[in-house]
Amino acid sequence: STRLGTYHKLSFNNFYTRNAEEGVFQSTGYDLQGNADRLTRYQVRYVERDLLQSQLAGEHFFPALRDSRLEWKVAVGAANRDEPDNRIATYGLQTDGTFALFPNQGNEANFRFLDDRTRSAQLDWSLPLSLRARGDAQIKVGASGRQKDRTFKTYRYQLVAVNQPPDGVATRQLPPEEAFSPENLGRNIEIRDGSGLGQPYEADDNLYAAYAMVDAEVIPRLRVVGGLRVEEWRLDLFSNTRLAPVGDPIIRRDRDYLWSANLTALLSDRMNFRLSAARSVNRPDPREISNDQYVAVGGECDFKGNSAIRRARIFNADARWELYPGPGEIVAVTGFYKRFTDPIVEVVGAPASSGCLNSFANAERATNFGAEVEVRKQLAFLPGPLARLAIGGNLTVVKSRVTPGEGLFGAEGEELTLVGQSPLLINGNLAYVDAERRFDASVLVNYFDDRPLRYGLRLGGLQTPDFIEKGRFTLDAKAQKGFGPLSVSLSARNLTGVKVKNVQRGTGATVLTGLSQLGTTISFGVGYDF
């Protein structure tokens, strides 16, 4: 950044990150289609991701124009996700007690490449006003635009095990690293085109907006912030490519008027009370609209987009009381309410070749309401002028309801819980900070209650029970120490080593449908301050 005189500033920010991961998975379970009593899946997957964003910004102060301020930003970005290797092999239990490759399904190779290119610009102008005192109010207007071009390429191949004499049957009983060796490919393992499931696409996902807002202390100790934002969303999705599309493009043209209002009363020098309400939207990602079908991890259901889903519109309201007993301390109580129109939900469709198929749909409506209590307290000041011990935590109680709508899922008139929403959430932390010695340490505990993982399958008028992720506690810890310009940190996640358990609750019985071990993650870091 640099200053051009007293009132003008230019800055340039550049961010680049890159990571890669290779995963080896094994899952054992029961086949939903009844082709085998039991099956085991193996998978090898390699994924690379990188993100680049460059931004040029300016801030300009104009004393001659009533101390107004002009701010602008222009940015370009690129995000890539390359998956050059994703192979799955499925073995079924045979009558002789051994496992063998499924002959015609569940064995495949995927290659997927996603590139996003983004251009954006934003312009904001603010003008201070004086109602009862100098500068106690402000008007702000602005506009922004974002253009995102996406190119998604995918190649999907079926690996079909054939009983080709003289050793085709024996090949099916080999472990994956031997069954798919070069000498078997093309002879005992046939490679067939599976592009009917993997669907490439290109998309233009653009968003334009303009807004106006006011921030004013209308009467002593009462501040009002409110405004209106108008957003125009334009999406064009082309199956295959823009130049050679397959079928008609998927087009979305939505204009939304998003208002917000916030009322804050200063009850005392250490106490606030706030009321707020706003309207927002939740738009589907192009991936959720495309016809592409994909299995991320062997043992999970395939995912397939739905070209018919629409954006969800959301009404938000909350009330919050805050007390600040001392520096770094807070006691707060919040009540909140959300109402969704056409919420986007994940549903289970008819069984696919891999056993099951997940997709996306719009439910009729949903609500989410509850309360939260938050406390942060300094326990004691320890020896040393800058050492202290603090404790904090929050407790959230939530109730959610989803009305599916006719023919979607759930029994007629039934109300379900939002997927991923726990009725009870608890977080707690204990922190020690010694600023003089540049040392800090913290222990964090988290608990969430049982929550729906996905809704059950509906076929022939019957509804299977929802899949539930069992609640669990996790314990994390972190410590950091500074040595001159150097700092070192050590952190650990899931110290208790809890397992992830998924169940289905039927009439009079609860069945375990998934079990996985998260393990404990230990991280060590070194930082240097220039």
Short mmCIF file of C-alpha atoms in Angstrom, two decimals:
data_model
loop_
_atom_site.label_atom_id
_atom_site.label_comp_id
_atom_site.label_asym_id
_atom_site.label_seq_id
_atom_site.Cartn_x
_atom_site.Cartn_y
_atom_site.Cartn_z
CA SER A 1 0.00 0.00 0.00
CA THR A 2 1.03 3.62 -0.48
CA ARG A 3 -0.37 7.03 0.38
CA LEU A 4 -0.74 9.73 -2.25
CA GLY A 5 -0.74 12.78 -0.04
CA THR A 6 -2.86 13.07 3.07
CA TYR A 7 -6.25 11.97 1.76
CA HIS A 8 -5.62 9.19 -0.76
CA LYS A 9 -4.39 5.63 -0.40
CA LEU A 10 -3.80 2.80 -2.89
CA SER A 11 -3.27 -0.84 -1.93
CA PHE A 12 -2.61 -4.12 -3.69
CA ASN A 13 -3.32 -7.51 -2.11
CA ASN A 14 -2.34 -10.84 -3.57
CA PHE A 15 -3.22 -14.25 -2.14
CA TYR A 16 -2.19 -17.66 -3.42
CA THR A 17 -2.66 -21.05 -1.78
CA ARG A 18 -2.18 -24.56 -3.07
CA ASN A 19 -2.69 -27.97 -1.51
CA ALA A 20 -2.89 -31.58 -2.56
CA GLU A 21 -4.16 -34.67 -0.81
CA GLU A 22 -4.08 -38.36 -1.54
CA GLY A 23 -6.64 -40.57 0.17
CA VAL A 24 -6.90 -44.33 0.45
CA PHE A 25 -10.29 -45.55 1.65
CA GLN A 26 -11.80 -48.90 2.59
CA SER A 27 -15.43 -49.34 3.61
CA THR A 28 -17.45 -52.44 4.50
CA GLY A 29 -21.23 -52.65 4.55
CA TYR A 30 -24.37 -54.10 3.01
CA ASP A 31 -25.50 -53.67 -0.58
CA LEU A 32 -28.79 -51.78 -0.84
CA GLN A 33 -29.75 -53.60 -4.04
CA GLY A 34 -29.28 -57.09 -2.64
CA ASN A 35 -26.55 -58.21 -5.07
CA ALA A 36 -24.51 -59.44 -2.11
CA ASP A 37 -25.09 -59.87 1.57
CA ARG A 38 -21.97 -57.88 2.27
CA LEU A 39 -19.54 -55.83 0.22
CA THR A 40 -16.22 -54.07 0.64
CA ARG A 41 -15.14 -51.01 -1.35
CA TYR A 42 -11.61 -49.78 -1.96
CA GLN A 43 -10.75 -46.35 -3.32
CA VAL A 44 -7.68 -44.32 -4.22
CA ARG A 45 -8.20 -40.58 -4.81
CA TYR A 46 -5.80 -37.72 -5.52
CA VAL A 47 -7.00 -34.08 -5.52
CA GLU A 48 -5.13 -30.81 -6.13
CA ARG A 49 -6.62 -27.41 -5.31
CA ASP A 50 -5.24 -23.92 -5.81
CA LEU A 51 -6.65 -20.44 -5.39
CA LEU A 52 -5.25 -17.13 -6.64
CA GLN A 53 -6.77 -13.72 -5.94
CA SER A 54 -5.35 -10.30 -6.75
CA GLN A 55 -7.03 -7.06 -5.66
CA LEU A 56 -6.31 -3.38 -6.28
CA ALA A 57 -8.12 -0.96 -3.97
CA GLY A 58 -8.30 2.76 -3.31
CA GLU A 59 -9.51 4.98 -0.46
CA HIS A 60 -10.11 8.69 -1.06
CA PHE A 61 -11.15 11.33 1.48
CA PHE A 62 -12.65 14.62 0.28
CA PRO A 63 -12.79 17.36 2.98
CA ALA A 64 -14.27 19.80 0.43
CA LEU A 65 -17.22 17.44 -0.19
CA ARG A 66 -18.47 17.46 3.39
CA ASP A 67 -15.81 14.95 4.50
CA SER A 68 -17.17 12.26 2.20
CA ARG A 69 -15.22 9.09 1.45
CA LEU A 70 -14.91 7.07 -1.76
CA GLU A 71 -13.68 3.46 -1.73
CA TRP A 72 -13.23 1.15 -4.70
CA LYS A 73 -11.91 -2.36 -5.40
CA VAL A 74 -11.21 -4.37 -8.53
CA ALA A 75 -10.14 -8.00 -8.35
CA VAL A 76 -9.43 -11.05 -10.46
CA GLY A 77 -9.33 -14.60 -9.22
CA ALA A 78 -8.73 -18.15 -10.35
CA ALA A 79 -9.71 -21.35 -8.54
CA ASN A 80 -8.88 -24.83 -9.77
CA ARG A 81 -9.73 -28.30 -8.53
CA ASP A 82 -8.00 -31.12 -10.37
CA GLU A 83 -8.82 -34.74 -9.64
CA PRO A 84 -6.64 -36.73 -12.04
CA ASP A 85 -7.20 -40.01 -10.24
CA ASN A 86 -10.26 -41.46 -8.48
CA ARG A 87 -10.55 -45.25 -8.71
CA ILE A 88 -13.13 -47.44 -6.94
CA ALA A 89 -13.25 -51.24 -6.70
CA THR A 90 -16.22 -53.09 -5.17
CA TYR A 91 -16.04 -56.66 -3.84
CA GLY A 92 -19.07 -58.76 -2.91
CA LEU A 93 -19.34 -61.71 -0.52
CA GLN A 94 -19.58 -65.04 -2.38
CA THR A 95 -21.29 -68.26 -1.33
CA ASP A 96 -17.92 -69.83 -0.49
CA GLY A 97 -17.20 -67.07 2.03
CA THR A 98 -14.65 -65.20 -0.12
CA PHE A 99 -14.95 -61.71 -1.61
CA ALA A 100 -14.77 -61.15 -5.38
CA LEU A 101 -15.02 -58.13 -7.67
CA PHE A 102 -18.54 -57.29 -8.76
CA PRO A 103 -18.64 -58.34 -12.42
CA ASN A 104 -20.54 -55.39 -13.90
CA GLN A 105 -20.91 -52.53 -11.42
CA GLY A 106 -19.23 -50.56 -8.65
CA ASN A 107 -15.80 -50.52 -10.34
CA GLU A 108 -14.90 -47.27 -12.03
CA ALA A 109 -12.28 -44.60 -12.70
CA ASN A 110 -13.07 -40.87 -12.60
CA PHE A 111 -11.02 -37.91 -13.84
CA ARG A 112 -12.42 -34.45 -13.06
CA PHE A 113 -11.10 -30.94 -13.67
CA LEU A 114 -12.83 -27.71 -12.55
CA ASP A 115 -11.61 -24.18 -13.38
CA ASP A 116 -13.24 -20.96 -12.13
CA ARG A 117 -12.24 -17.51 -13.39
CA THR A 118 -13.65 -14.53 -11.52
CA ARG A 119 -13.64 -10.77 -12.14
CA SER A 120 -15.22 -8.35 -9.67
CA ALA A 121 -15.50 -4.64 -8.94
CA GLN A 122 -17.00 -2.61 -6.09
CA LEU A 123 -17.56 1.12 -5.51
CA ASP A 124 -18.73 2.65 -2.20
CA TRP A 125 -19.39 6.29 -1.33
CA SER A 126 -20.19 7.46 2.22
CA LEU A 127 -21.29 10.89 3.40
CA PRO A 128 -21.31 11.83 7.11
CA LEU A 129 -24.28 13.85 8.38
CA SER A 130 -24.97 15.80 11.54
CA LEU A 131 -28.39 15.40 13.15
CA ARG A 132 -27.92 16.30 16.81
CA ALA A 133 -24.13 16.27 16.93
CA ARG A 134 -21.35 16.46 14.38
CA GLY A 135 -20.92 13.20 12.45
CA ASP A 136 -23.56 11.23 14.36
CA ALA A 137 -25.11 9.87 11.13
CA GLN A 138 -23.94 8.53 7.79
CA ILE A 139 -25.39 7.72 4.38
CA LYS A 140 -23.68 5.13 2.24
CA VAL A 141 -24.40 3.98 -1.34
CA GLY A 142 -22.57 1.56 -3.56
CA ALA A 143 -22.59 -0.93 -6.40
CA SER A 144 -20.74 -4.14 -7.20
CA GLY A 145 -20.48 -6.76 -9.89
CA ARG A 146 -19.03 -10.26 -10.15
CA GLN A 147 -18.54 -12.36 -13.26
CA LYS A 148 -17.52 -16.00 -12.85
CA ASP A 149 -16.80 -18.34 -15.74
CA ARG A 150 -16.63 -22.05 -14.94
CA THR A 151 -15.33 -24.89 -17.06
CA PHE A 152 -15.86 -28.42 -15.77
CA LYS A 153 -14.48 -31.47 -17.55
CA THR A 154 -15.09 -35.04 -16.46
CA TYR A 155 -14.24 -38.48 -17.79
CA ARG A 156 -15.81 -41.58 -16.28
CA TYR A 157 -14.98 -45.18 -17.16
CA GLN A 158 -16.52 -48.44 -16.01
CA LEU A 159 -14.02 -51.18 -15.09
CA VAL A 160 -15.87 -54.41 -15.84
CA ALA A 161 -14.52 -57.71 -14.49
CA VAL A 162 -15.22 -60.48 -17.03
CA ASN A 163 -15.00 -64.25 -16.54
CA GLN A 164 -12.58 -64.59 -19.43
CA PRO A 165 -10.84 -68.02 -19.60
CA PRO A 166 -8.49 -69.18 -18.40
CA ASP A 167 -7.98 -66.88 -15.39
CA GLY A 168 -10.87 -64.38 -15.42
CA VAL A 169 -12.64 -65.91 -12.41
CA ALA A 170 -9.41 -66.01 -10.42
CA THR A 171 -8.68 -62.36 -11.27
CA ARG A 172 -11.92 -61.28 -9.60
CA GLN A 173 -10.70 -62.71 -6.30
CA LEU A 174 -7.37 -60.86 -6.36
CA PRO A 175 -6.87 -57.73 -4.21
CA PRO A 176 -7.25 -54.43 -6.12
CA GLU A 177 -3.52 -53.78 -6.57
CA GLU A 178 -3.22 -57.12 -8.39
CA ALA A 179 -6.60 -57.33 -10.13
CA PHE A 180 -6.08 -53.99 -11.91
CA SER A 181 -2.47 -54.66 -12.92
CA PRO A 182 -1.50 -53.87 -16.55
CA GLU A 183 -1.58 -57.51 -17.65
CA ASN A 184 -5.26 -57.82 -16.64
CA LEU A 185 -6.51 -54.56 -18.15
CA GLY A 186 -8.10 -55.15 -21.53
CA ARG A 187 -8.28 -58.90 -20.96
CA ASN A 188 -9.83 -59.75 -17.58
CA ILE A 189 -10.80 -56.14 -16.79
CA GLU A 190 -12.57 -54.30 -19.63
CA ILE A 191 -12.56 -50.51 -19.74
CA ARG A 192 -15.91 -49.13 -20.95
CA ASP A 193 -17.09 -45.60 -21.51
CA GLY A 194 -19.20 -44.33 -18.59
CA SER A 195 -19.66 -40.77 -19.83
CA GLY A 196 -23.42 -41.09 -19.56
CA LEU A 197 -23.00 -40.48 -15.81
CA GLY A 198 -20.11 -38.00 -15.78
CA GLN A 199 -21.41 -34.85 -17.46
CA PRO A 200 -19.07 -31.93 -18.35
CA TYR A 201 -20.48 -28.41 -18.37
CA GLU A 202 -19.59 -24.73 -18.69
CA ALA A 203 -21.33 -21.93 -16.83
CA ASP A 204 -21.52 -18.14 -16.64
CA ASP A 205 -22.47 -17.23 -13.07
CA ASN A 206 -22.82 -13.44 -12.74
CA LEU A 207 -24.11 -11.27 -9.91
CA TYR A 208 -24.73 -7.50 -9.96
CA ALA A 209 -25.85 -5.41 -6.99
CA ALA A 210 -26.54 -1.87 -5.82
CA TYR A 211 -27.39 -0.66 -2.34
CA ALA A 212 -28.14 2.32 -0.12
CA MET A 213 -28.03 2.47 3.69
CA VAL A 214 -28.26 4.90 6.57
CA ASP A 215 -26.61 4.77 10.01
CA ALA A 216 -27.95 7.30 12.52
CA GLU A 217 -28.41 7.91 16.25
CA VAL A 218 -32.04 9.03 16.01
CA ILE A 219 -32.35 9.81 19.72
CA PRO A 220 -29.73 9.70 22.47
CA ARG A 221 -28.45 6.13 23.04
CA LEU A 222 -30.56 4.67 20.22
CA ARG A 223 -28.88 3.88 16.89
CA VAL A 224 -30.64 2.70 13.72
CA VAL A 225 -28.91 1.06 10.76
CA GLY A 226 -31.01 0.13 7.73
CA GLY A 227 -30.83 -0.22 4.00
CA LEU A 228 -31.84 -1.94 0.80
CA ARG A 229 -29.71 -4.04 -1.53
CA VAL A 230 -30.90 -5.03 -5.00
CA GLU A 231 -29.22 -8.09 -6.52
CA GLU A 232 -29.51 -9.42 -10.07
CA TRP A 233 -28.40 -13.03 -10.57
CA ARG A 234 -27.77 -14.34 -14.08
CA LEU A 235 -26.75 -17.95 -14.60
CA ASP A 236 -26.28 -19.73 -17.93
CA LEU A 237 -25.23 -23.38 -17.72
CA PHE A 238 -24.35 -25.33 -20.86
CA SER A 239 -24.14 -29.11 -20.81
CA ASN A 240 -20.86 -30.05 -22.51
CA THR A 241 -19.51 -26.65 -23.79
CA ARG A 242 -20.78 -23.21 -24.80
CA LEU A 243 -19.81 -23.80 -28.44
CA ALA A 244 -21.22 -27.34 -28.63
CA PRO A 245 -24.01 -27.57 -26.03
CA VAL A 246 -26.06 -30.72 -25.52
CA GLY A 247 -29.72 -29.71 -25.24
CA ASP A 248 -30.99 -26.31 -24.16
CA PRO A 249 -28.95 -24.29 -21.66
CA ILE A 250 -30.18 -23.95 -18.09
CA ILE A 251 -30.99 -20.28 -17.48
CA ARG A 252 -31.69 -18.43 -14.23
CA ARG A 253 -32.69 -14.76 -14.07
CA ASP A 254 -33.57 -13.61 -10.54
CA ARG A 255 -33.83 -10.13 -9.06
CA ASP A 256 -34.01 -9.87 -5.28
CA TYR A 257 -34.71 -6.88 -3.03
CA LEU A 258 -32.81 -7.57 0.18
CA TRP A 259 -33.60 -5.19 3.01
CA SER A 260 -32.16 -5.05 6.52
CA ALA A 261 -32.84 -3.09 9.71
CA ASN A 262 -30.88 -3.01 12.94
CA LEU A 263 -31.91 -1.18 16.12
CA THR A 264 -29.36 -0.90 18.99
CA ALA A 265 -30.19 0.64 22.38
CA LEU A 266 -27.32 1.57 24.72
CA LEU A 267 -28.87 0.73 28.10
CA SER A 268 -25.71 1.70 30.00
CA ASP A 269 -22.01 2.12 29.36
CA ARG A 270 -21.66 -1.69 29.56
CA MET A 271 -25.01 -2.95 28.32
CA ASN A 272 -26.64 -3.11 24.86
CA PHE A 273 -29.92 -4.42 23.49
CA ARG A 274 -30.29 -5.08 19.77
CA LEU A 275 -33.16 -5.97 17.43
CA SER A 276 -32.50 -6.85 13.82
CA ALA A 277 -34.30 -8.25 10.79
CA ALA A 278 -33.17 -8.92 7.24
CA ARG A 279 -33.97 -10.78 4.07
CA SER A 280 -31.35 -12.91 2.32
CA VAL A 281 -31.11 -15.59 -0.38
CA ASN A 282 -29.33 -18.92 -0.85
CA ARG A 283 -28.51 -19.67 -4.48
CA PRO A 284 -27.57 -23.12 -5.81
CA ASP A 285 -24.05 -23.75 -7.05
CA PRO A 286 -23.80 -24.66 -10.76
CA ARG A 287 -22.67 -28.15 -9.67
CA GLU A 288 -26.03 -28.65 -7.91
CA ILE A 289 -27.88 -27.74 -11.13
CA SER A 290 -25.77 -29.71 -13.61
CA ASN A 291 -26.56 -33.29 -14.69
CA ASP A 292 -23.18 -34.59 -13.55
CA GLN A 293 -23.18 -37.67 -11.33
CA TYR A 294 -20.27 -38.35 -8.99
CA VAL A 295 -19.22 -40.47 -6.03
CA ALA A 296 -16.76 -38.67 -3.77
CA VAL A 297 -15.83 -41.55 -1.46
CA GLY A 298 -16.47 -45.23 -2.05
CA GLY A 299 -19.26 -46.40 0.22
CA GLU A 300 -21.16 -43.13 -0.01
CA CYS A 301 -24.07 -42.48 -2.33
CA ASP A 302 -23.59 -40.98 -5.78
CA PHE A 303 -24.42 -37.28 -6.08
CA LYS A 304 -26.38 -35.93 -9.04
CA GLY A 305 -27.52 -32.37 -9.77
CA ASN A 306 -31.09 -31.25 -10.38
CA SER A 307 -31.72 -28.68 -13.11
CA ALA A 308 -35.09 -27.75 -11.59
CA ILE A 309 -33.93 -26.39 -8.22
CA ARG A 310 -34.45 -22.71 -7.46
CA ARG A 311 -32.89 -20.23 -5.06
CA ALA A 312 -34.12 -20.18 -1.46
CA ARG A 313 -35.41 -16.95 0.10
CA ILE A 314 -34.80 -16.39 3.81
CA PHE A 315 -36.28 -14.06 6.42
CA ASN A 316 -34.00 -13.54 9.44
CA ALA A 317 -34.77 -11.93 12.81
CA ASP A 318 -32.97 -11.88 16.14
CA ALA A 319 -32.90 -10.10 19.49
CA ARG A 320 -29.70 -9.87 21.57
CA TRP A 321 -28.87 -8.55 25.05
CA GLU A 322 -25.19 -7.91 25.82
CA LEU A 323 -23.34 -7.10 29.05
CA TYR A 324 -19.62 -6.29 29.22
CA PRO A 325 -18.57 -6.69 32.90
CA GLY A 326 -14.89 -5.98 32.20
CA PRO A 327 -12.19 -5.99 29.51
CA GLY A 328 -12.45 -9.13 27.41
CA GLU A 329 -15.62 -10.26 29.21
CA ILE A 330 -19.15 -10.69 27.94
CA VAL A 331 -22.51 -12.13 28.94
CA ALA A 332 -25.02 -12.33 26.10
CA VAL A 333 -28.42 -13.89 25.44
CA THR A 334 -29.75 -14.16 21.89
CA GLY A 335 -33.02 -15.35 20.41
CA PHE A 336 -33.25 -15.96 16.65
CA TYR A 337 -35.74 -16.98 13.98
CA LYS A 338 -35.36 -17.90 10.29
CA ARG A 339 -38.06 -18.68 7.74
CA PHE A 340 -37.08 -20.33 4.45
CA THR A 341 -39.15 -20.31 1.27
CA ASP A 342 -38.13 -23.05 -1.22
CA PRO A 343 -35.17 -24.24 0.91
CA ILE A 344 -32.62 -26.36 -0.96
CA VAL A 345 -32.41 -29.80 0.65
CA GLU A 346 -30.50 -32.99 -0.07
CA VAL A 347 -32.66 -35.99 -0.92
CA VAL A 348 -32.13 -39.71 -1.60
CA GLY A 349 -33.48 -40.86 -4.94
CA ALA A 350 -34.00 -44.26 -6.50
CA PRO A 351 -31.05 -46.68 -6.19
CA ALA A 352 -28.29 -46.10 -8.72
CA SER A 353 -25.80 -48.60 -10.11
CA SER A 354 -23.58 -47.99 -7.07
CA GLY A 355 -26.39 -48.63 -4.61
CA CYS A 356 -27.97 -45.25 -3.89
CA LEU A 357 -28.26 -41.79 -5.39
CA ASN A 358 -28.36 -38.39 -3.67
CA SER A 359 -29.67 -35.26 -5.32
CA PHE A 360 -31.01 -31.80 -4.47
CA ALA A 361 -34.53 -30.43 -4.39
CA ASN A 362 -36.61 -27.52 -3.09
CA ALA A 363 -38.80 -28.23 -0.09
CA GLU A 364 -41.94 -26.15 0.36
CA ARG A 365 -40.78 -24.19 3.42
CA ALA A 366 -38.74 -24.44 6.60
CA THR A 367 -38.24 -22.61 9.89
CA ASN A 368 -35.31 -22.47 12.29
CA PHE A 369 -35.56 -20.82 15.70
CA GLY A 370 -33.84 -20.99 19.06
CA ALA A 371 -31.74 -19.24 21.68
CA GLU A 372 -28.07 -18.91 22.58
CA VAL A 373 -26.29 -18.00 25.81
CA GLU A 374 -22.67 -16.84 25.62
CA VAL A 375 -20.30 -16.17 28.52
CA ARG A 376 -16.65 -15.09 28.54
CA LYS A 377 -15.01 -14.37 31.92
CA GLN A 378 -11.51 -13.53 33.19
CA LEU A 379 -10.92 -15.96 36.05
CA ALA A 380 -7.77 -14.45 37.52
CA PHE A 381 -4.72 -12.37 36.79
CA LEU A 382 -1.72 -14.58 37.44
CA PRO A 383 1.80 -13.55 38.49
CA GLY A 384 3.18 -11.16 35.91
CA PRO A 385 1.62 -7.94 34.69
CA LEU A 386 0.21 -9.38 31.46
CA ALA A 387 -0.74 -12.98 32.40
CA ARG A 388 -4.36 -14.01 32.71
CA LEU A 389 -6.64 -17.04 32.74
CA ALA A 390 -10.03 -16.90 31.05
CA ILE A 391 -12.97 -19.22 30.50
CA GLY A 392 -15.73 -19.00 27.94
CA GLY A 393 -18.48 -20.92 26.29
CA ASN A 394 -21.86 -20.87 24.63
CA LEU A 395 -24.95 -23.04 24.61
CA THR A 396 -27.40 -23.04 21.72
CA VAL A 397 -30.84 -24.66 21.65
CA VAL A 398 -32.42 -24.93 18.18
CA LYS A 399 -35.70 -26.18 16.79
CA SER A 400 -36.12 -26.64 13.04
CA ARG A 401 -39.00 -27.78 10.88
CA VAL A 402 -39.13 -28.64 7.17
CA THR A 403 -42.36 -29.04 5.22
CA PRO A 404 -41.30 -31.21 2.26
CA GLY A 405 -44.15 -30.57 -0.12
CA GLU A 406 -46.20 -33.06 -2.09
CA GLY A 407 -44.34 -35.99 -3.65
CA LEU A 408 -40.89 -34.98 -2.43
CA PHE A 409 -40.10 -37.05 0.65
CA GLY A 410 -41.67 -37.70 4.03
CA ALA A 411 -45.21 -38.78 4.77
CA GLU A 412 -48.10 -36.52 3.82
CA GLY A 413 -48.24 -33.57 6.22
CA GLU A 414 -45.07 -34.69 8.02
CA GLU A 415 -42.60 -32.07 9.25
CA LEU A 416 -38.92 -33.01 9.35
CA THR A 417 -35.76 -31.53 10.85
CA LEU A 418 -33.27 -29.60 8.72
CA VAL A 419 -30.38 -31.80 7.60
CA GLY A 420 -27.27 -31.06 9.66
CA GLN A 421 -29.18 -29.18 12.37
CA SER A 422 -28.58 -30.33 15.96
CA PRO A 423 -31.14 -29.39 18.63
CA LEU A 424 -28.32 -28.73 21.13
CA LEU A 425 -24.81 -27.27 20.68
CA ILE A 426 -22.26 -26.65 23.43
CA ASN A 427 -18.83 -25.03 23.13
CA GLY A 428 -16.39 -24.30 25.95
CA ASN A 429 -12.82 -23.07 26.22
CA LEU A 430 -10.19 -22.43 28.85
CA ALA A 431 -7.37 -20.06 27.83
CA TYR A 432 -4.13 -18.92 29.39
CA VAL A 433 -2.36 -15.88 27.95
CA ASP A 434 0.98 -14.43 29.05
CA ALA A 435 1.67 -11.46 26.79
CA GLU A 436 4.96 -10.64 28.49
CA ARG A 437 6.42 -14.09 27.78
CA ARG A 438 4.54 -14.36 24.49
CA PHE A 439 2.93 -17.64 25.43
CA ASP A 440 -0.68 -18.72 25.16
CA ALA A 441 -2.48 -22.04 25.47
CA SER A 442 -6.11 -23.08 25.19
CA VAL A 443 -8.30 -26.16 25.56
CA LEU A 444 -11.59 -26.36 23.65
CA VAL A 445 -14.51 -28.74 24.07
CA ASN A 446 -17.41 -29.13 21.64
CA TYR A 447 -20.62 -31.15 21.76
CA PHE A 448 -23.48 -31.46 19.30
CA ASP A 449 -26.61 -33.57 19.72
CA ASP A 450 -27.96 -36.08 17.20
CA ARG A 451 -28.65 -34.52 13.80
CA PRO A 452 -30.14 -35.74 10.49
CA LEU A 453 -27.47 -36.74 7.99
CA ARG A 454 -29.90 -37.18 5.09
CA TYR A 455 -33.55 -38.02 4.63
CA GLY A 456 -34.73 -41.56 4.01
CA LEU A 457 -35.69 -43.00 0.65
CA ARG A 458 -39.31 -42.76 -0.49
CA LEU A 459 -40.48 -45.49 -2.89
CA GLY A 460 -43.96 -46.74 -3.65
CA GLY A 461 -45.57 -44.55 -1.00
CA LEU A 462 -43.28 -45.87 1.75
CA GLN A 463 -40.76 -43.75 3.65
CA THR A 464 -37.61 -45.26 5.12
CA PRO A 465 -36.26 -43.71 8.33
CA ASP A 466 -33.89 -40.78 8.14
CA PHE A 467 -30.14 -41.34 8.49
CA ILE A 468 -28.97 -39.83 11.81
CA GLU A 469 -25.46 -38.78 12.82
CA LYS A 470 -25.07 -39.49 16.51
CA GLY A 471 -24.00 -36.63 18.76
CA ARG A 472 -20.48 -36.57 20.16
CA PHE A 473 -17.95 -34.65 22.26
CA THR A 474 -14.58 -33.56 20.88
CA LEU A 475 -11.60 -32.12 22.77
CA ASP A 476 -8.97 -29.90 21.10
CA ALA A 477 -5.91 -28.08 22.46
CA LYS A 478 -3.38 -25.53 21.19
CA ALA A 479 -0.25 -23.82 22.51
CA GLN A 480 1.94 -21.09 21.00
CA LYS A 481 5.25 -19.52 22.09
CA GLY A 482 7.17 -16.60 20.66
CA PHE A 483 10.98 -16.32 20.45
CA GLY A 484 11.94 -12.94 19.04
CA PRO A 485 10.68 -12.80 15.44
CA LEU A 486 9.96 -16.55 15.56
CA SER A 487 6.83 -18.26 16.86
CA VAL A 488 6.13 -21.97 17.19
CA SER A 489 2.75 -23.61 17.71
CA LEU A 490 1.48 -27.08 18.53
CA SER A 491 -2.16 -28.09 18.19
CA ALA A 492 -4.14 -31.29 18.57
CA ARG A 493 -7.68 -32.08 17.40
CA ASN A 494 -9.98 -34.83 18.66
CA LEU A 495 -7.82 -35.82 21.60
CA THR A 496 -10.54 -38.17 22.85
CA GLY A 497 -10.51 -40.09 19.55
CA VAL A 498 -14.31 -40.29 19.26
CA LYS A 499 -15.91 -42.26 16.44
CA VAL A 500 -18.51 -41.08 13.96
CA LYS A 501 -21.67 -43.18 14.17
CA ASN A 502 -24.62 -43.06 11.76
CA VAL A 503 -27.88 -44.85 12.48
CA GLN A 504 -31.43 -45.35 11.23
CA ARG A 505 -34.19 -45.49 13.80
CA GLY A 506 -37.01 -47.76 12.73
CA THR A 507 -40.06 -49.02 14.59
CA GLY A 508 -38.72 -50.46 17.81
CA ALA A 509 -35.11 -50.71 16.61
CA THR A 510 -32.05 -48.58 15.88
CA VAL A 511 -29.68 -49.89 13.21
CA LEU A 512 -26.03 -48.85 12.80
CA THR A 513 -25.55 -47.74 9.16
CA GLY A 514 -22.08 -46.21 9.29
CA LEU A 515 -19.04 -46.16 11.53
CA SER A 516 -15.75 -44.32 10.99
CA GLN A 517 -12.74 -43.37 13.08
CA LEU A 518 -11.70 -39.72 12.77
CA GLY A 519 -8.39 -40.22 14.55
CA THR A 520 -6.37 -37.52 16.30
CA THR A 521 -4.64 -34.79 14.29
CA ILE A 522 -1.39 -33.26 15.57
CA SER A 523 -0.09 -30.08 13.86
CA PHE A 524 3.17 -28.19 14.34
CA GLY A 525 3.82 -24.74 12.88
CA VAL A 526 6.60 -22.17 12.71
CA GLY A 527 6.08 -18.47 11.93
CA TYR A 528 8.48 -15.60 11.28
CA ASP A 529 7.54 -11.91 11.54
CA PHE A 530 9.44 -9.63 9.16
#
